């Protein structure tokens, strides 16, 4: 058995998030880049995981089961990338904290017909300091905006990449992931050159 | 258990939970720290102790390295139950685990990100 030797290292697992409003194409995006049919798992989420900036007046602890879809890309034998789609319903926003723990970064998918649907995700990642890129899923028949118009509408900082994509196209969706990783790499350069 | 609790346990939704938690004898806290991204793999060594059918099924899914999330999804069990069963297998030596990658120092992150970039670009 390949992994019977205790000295064999297990692959490194990396988590990226795919966020955005309901119906924006998150599951499609995950499915088009995943090497497996997207899987669904359920996790019990406690409201206690909201964190220190939780709403006052939340009394007690309640638990809810949240299901989320994810896909996998084995980049090489030692490196596996998991893409988790965040639940689109806003009422589940509090569990993003738990889902985002350990995530290297995020893709915020946007639909120009309902740009406001991704405000919650942009706001959440900004406040949590999770680095992200915005990918505009170009639906057929949707009005085309250029990326600068979208940047302005979402009040994004200049360094945050905004890109166009077709979530159904594996190559296009993979390009979005490449943009995200480059963005994350650029951020580590900043960290090294500007120690705070 | 008072009557109010009885009603809770017999509630339509939790009917399924009763059966699921019976899988773990009511345990909801795994003895090994695992999260959705923890990687696990069968060690190949014979387990100490008697394994239940659920454990055997789980062990079958661990023949190749996989994440807790993936195993939970394939077993169609909630992650919390899967973690308890997996920690049983870790305890008896049939499965080993590695902690998930967490953001560390900038240099280490850079190496990881470069490996990711390289891997993704090969798929374009």
Short mmCIF file of N, CA and C in Angstrom, two decimals, chain A residues 1-70:
data_model
loop_
_atom_site.label_atom_id
_atom_site.label_comp_id
_atom_site.label_asym_id
_atom_site.label_seq_id
_atom_site.Cartn_x
_atom_site.Cartn_y
_atom_site.Cartn_z
N UNK A 1 0.84 -1.20 0.00
CA UNK A 1 0.00 0.00 0.00
C UNK A 1 0.88 1.25 0.00
N UNK A 2 0.50 2.17 -0.83
CA UNK A 2 1.36 3.33 -1.05
C UNK A 2 1.58 4.14 0.23
N UNK A 3 0.57 4.14 1.09
CA UNK A 3 0.66 5.03 2.25
C UNK A 3 0.82 4.25 3.55
N UNK A 4 1.32 3.01 3.45
CA UNK A 4 1.44 2.21 4.66
C UNK A 4 2.62 2.66 5.51
N UNK A 5 3.58 3.30 4.89
CA UNK A 5 4.75 3.75 5.64
C UNK A 5 4.41 5.05 6.38
N UNK A 6 4.60 5.02 7.67
CA UNK A 6 4.22 6.18 8.48
C UNK A 6 5.03 7.42 8.13
N UNK A 7 6.17 7.20 7.44
CA UNK A 7 7.00 8.35 7.11
C UNK A 7 6.49 9.07 5.85
N UNK A 8 5.59 8.41 5.10
CA UNK A 8 5.02 9.08 3.93
C UNK A 8 4.22 10.29 4.38
N UNK A 9 4.45 11.37 3.72
CA UNK A 9 3.71 12.57 4.09
C UNK A 9 2.36 12.58 3.39
N UNK A 10 1.37 13.05 4.12
CA UNK A 10 0.06 13.21 3.51
C UNK A 10 0.09 14.46 2.63
N UNK A 11 -0.73 14.49 1.58
CA UNK A 11 -0.74 15.68 0.72
C UNK A 11 -1.15 16.92 1.51
N UNK A 12 -0.66 18.04 1.08
CA UNK A 12 -1.09 19.30 1.65
C UNK A 12 -2.45 19.66 1.05
N UNK A 13 -3.41 19.95 1.92
CA UNK A 13 -4.74 20.34 1.45
C UNK A 13 -4.91 21.84 1.61
N UNK A 14 -5.34 22.48 0.55
CA UNK A 14 -5.52 23.92 0.55
C UNK A 14 -6.99 24.23 0.28
N UNK A 15 -7.51 25.20 1.01
CA UNK A 15 -8.92 25.56 0.84
C UNK A 15 -9.05 26.95 0.24
N UNK A 16 -9.85 27.03 -0.81
CA UNK A 16 -10.25 28.32 -1.38
C UNK A 16 -11.77 28.39 -1.33
N UNK A 17 -12.29 29.60 -1.23
CA UNK A 17 -13.74 29.77 -1.16
C UNK A 17 -14.26 30.38 -2.45
N UNK A 18 -15.45 29.99 -2.81
CA UNK A 18 -16.16 30.62 -3.93
C UNK A 18 -17.45 31.19 -3.35
N UNK A 19 -17.54 32.51 -3.33
CA UNK A 19 -18.66 33.17 -2.68
C UNK A 19 -19.43 34.00 -3.69
N UNK A 20 -20.53 34.55 -3.24
CA UNK A 20 -21.37 35.38 -4.11
C UNK A 20 -22.82 35.14 -3.78
N UNK A 21 -23.68 35.90 -4.41
CA UNK A 21 -25.10 35.79 -4.11
C UNK A 21 -25.70 34.49 -4.60
N UNK A 22 -26.93 34.26 -4.19
CA UNK A 22 -27.65 33.04 -4.58
C UNK A 22 -27.86 33.03 -6.09
N UNK A 23 -27.56 31.91 -6.72
CA UNK A 23 -27.82 31.78 -8.15
C UNK A 23 -26.81 32.45 -9.06
N UNK A 24 -25.66 32.82 -8.51
CA UNK A 24 -24.67 33.55 -9.31
C UNK A 24 -23.75 32.59 -10.08
N UNK A 25 -23.85 31.32 -9.77
CA UNK A 25 -23.05 30.33 -10.51
C UNK A 25 -21.93 29.70 -9.71
N UNK A 26 -22.00 29.77 -8.39
CA UNK A 26 -20.93 29.21 -7.55
C UNK A 26 -20.76 27.71 -7.78
N UNK A 27 -21.89 27.00 -7.77
CA UNK A 27 -21.83 25.55 -7.94
C UNK A 27 -21.33 25.20 -9.34
N UNK A 28 -21.75 26.00 -10.32
CA UNK A 28 -21.27 25.79 -11.69
C UNK A 28 -19.77 25.99 -11.76
N UNK A 29 -19.29 27.05 -11.12
CA UNK A 29 -17.87 27.36 -11.11
C UNK A 29 -17.08 26.21 -10.47
N UNK A 30 -17.53 25.78 -9.30
CA UNK A 30 -16.84 24.70 -8.59
C UNK A 30 -16.85 23.44 -9.46
N UNK A 31 -18.00 23.16 -10.06
CA UNK A 31 -18.12 21.95 -10.88
C UNK A 31 -17.25 21.97 -12.11
N UNK A 32 -17.05 23.16 -12.69
CA UNK A 32 -16.30 23.18 -13.94
C UNK A 32 -14.80 23.03 -13.73
N UNK A 33 -14.30 23.37 -12.55
CA UNK A 33 -12.86 23.18 -12.30
C UNK A 33 -12.55 21.90 -11.52
N UNK A 34 -13.57 21.33 -10.89
CA UNK A 34 -13.32 20.15 -10.04
C UNK A 34 -13.09 18.91 -10.88
N UNK A 35 -12.20 18.04 -10.38
CA UNK A 35 -11.94 16.77 -11.07
C UNK A 35 -12.96 15.71 -10.66
N UNK A 36 -13.75 16.01 -9.63
CA UNK A 36 -14.80 15.08 -9.20
C UNK A 36 -16.13 15.81 -9.30
N UNK A 37 -17.22 15.06 -9.36
CA UNK A 37 -18.53 15.68 -9.26
C UNK A 37 -18.57 16.40 -7.92
N UNK A 38 -19.01 17.67 -7.89
CA UNK A 38 -19.03 18.37 -6.60
C UNK A 38 -19.78 17.57 -5.54
N UNK A 39 -19.21 17.54 -4.35
CA UNK A 39 -19.78 16.80 -3.23
C UNK A 39 -20.46 17.79 -2.28
N UNK A 40 -21.34 17.26 -1.47
CA UNK A 40 -22.02 18.09 -0.48
C UNK A 40 -21.77 17.49 0.88
N UNK A 41 -21.42 18.33 1.83
CA UNK A 41 -21.28 17.84 3.20
C UNK A 41 -22.05 18.76 4.12
N UNK A 42 -22.42 18.20 5.24
CA UNK A 42 -23.17 18.96 6.23
C UNK A 42 -22.31 19.15 7.46
N UNK A 43 -22.31 20.34 7.96
CA UNK A 43 -21.57 20.59 9.20
C UNK A 43 -22.51 21.30 10.17
N UNK A 44 -22.37 20.92 11.43
CA UNK A 44 -23.15 21.61 12.46
C UNK A 44 -22.43 22.89 12.80
N UNK A 45 -23.12 23.98 12.72
CA UNK A 45 -22.53 25.28 12.99
C UNK A 45 -23.20 25.86 14.22
N UNK A 46 -22.38 26.32 15.14
CA UNK A 46 -22.95 26.96 16.32
C UNK A 46 -22.83 28.47 16.17
N UNK A 47 -23.81 29.16 16.67
CA UNK A 47 -23.76 30.62 16.57
C UNK A 47 -22.63 31.19 17.41
N UNK A 48 -22.12 30.39 18.32
CA UNK A 48 -21.00 30.85 19.15
C UNK A 48 -19.78 31.14 18.28
N UNK A 49 -19.77 30.61 17.07
CA UNK A 49 -18.61 30.81 16.21
C UNK A 49 -18.65 32.16 15.51
N UNK A 50 -19.65 32.97 15.80
CA UNK A 50 -19.76 34.27 15.15
C UNK A 50 -18.52 35.12 15.42
N UNK A 51 -18.05 35.05 16.66
CA UNK A 51 -16.86 35.83 16.98
C UNK A 51 -17.19 37.03 17.83
N UNK A 52 -16.14 37.81 18.09
CA UNK A 52 -16.30 38.87 19.07
C UNK A 52 -17.16 40.03 18.57
N UNK A 53 -17.29 40.14 17.25
CA UNK A 53 -18.10 41.26 16.75
C UNK A 53 -19.52 40.82 16.46
N UNK A 54 -19.96 39.79 17.15
CA UNK A 54 -21.31 39.29 16.92
C UNK A 54 -22.33 40.31 17.42
N UNK A 55 -23.54 40.15 16.93
CA UNK A 55 -24.59 41.05 17.35
C UNK A 55 -24.86 40.88 18.84
N UNK A 56 -25.00 42.00 19.51
CA UNK A 56 -25.39 41.92 20.91
C UNK A 56 -26.82 41.41 20.98
N UNK A 57 -27.13 40.78 22.08
CA UNK A 57 -28.50 40.35 22.26
C UNK A 57 -28.75 38.94 21.78
N UNK A 58 -27.72 38.30 21.22
CA UNK A 58 -27.88 36.90 20.85
C UNK A 58 -27.71 36.09 22.12
N UNK A 59 -28.77 35.50 22.56
CA UNK A 59 -28.68 34.79 23.83
C UNK A 59 -28.57 33.30 23.59
N UNK A 60 -27.75 32.66 24.39
CA UNK A 60 -27.60 31.21 24.30
C UNK A 60 -26.87 30.80 23.04
N UNK A 61 -26.80 29.50 22.87
CA UNK A 61 -26.13 28.95 21.70
C UNK A 61 -27.14 28.14 20.93
N UNK A 62 -27.22 28.34 19.66
CA UNK A 62 -28.07 27.45 18.89
C UNK A 62 -27.23 26.84 17.77
N UNK A 63 -27.67 25.70 17.34
CA UNK A 63 -26.91 24.96 16.35
C UNK A 63 -27.76 24.79 15.11
N UNK A 64 -27.13 24.89 13.99
CA UNK A 64 -27.86 24.65 12.76
C UNK A 64 -26.99 23.83 11.83
N UNK A 65 -27.62 23.08 10.98
CA UNK A 65 -26.88 22.28 10.02
C UNK A 65 -26.82 23.04 8.70
N UNK A 66 -25.62 23.22 8.20
CA UNK A 66 -25.43 23.94 6.96
C UNK A 66 -24.77 23.00 5.96
N UNK A 67 -25.33 22.96 4.77
CA UNK A 67 -24.75 22.11 3.73
C UNK A 67 -23.97 22.99 2.76
N UNK A 68 -22.80 22.53 2.35
CA UNK A 68 -22.11 23.26 1.31
C UNK A 68 -21.45 22.33 0.31
N UNK A 69 -21.33 22.84 -0.89
CA UNK A 69 -20.76 22.07 -1.99
C UNK A 69 -19.27 22.32 -2.07
N UNK A 70 -18.54 21.31 -2.48
CA UNK A 70 -17.12 21.54 -2.70
C UNK A 70 -16.63 20.62 -3.81
#
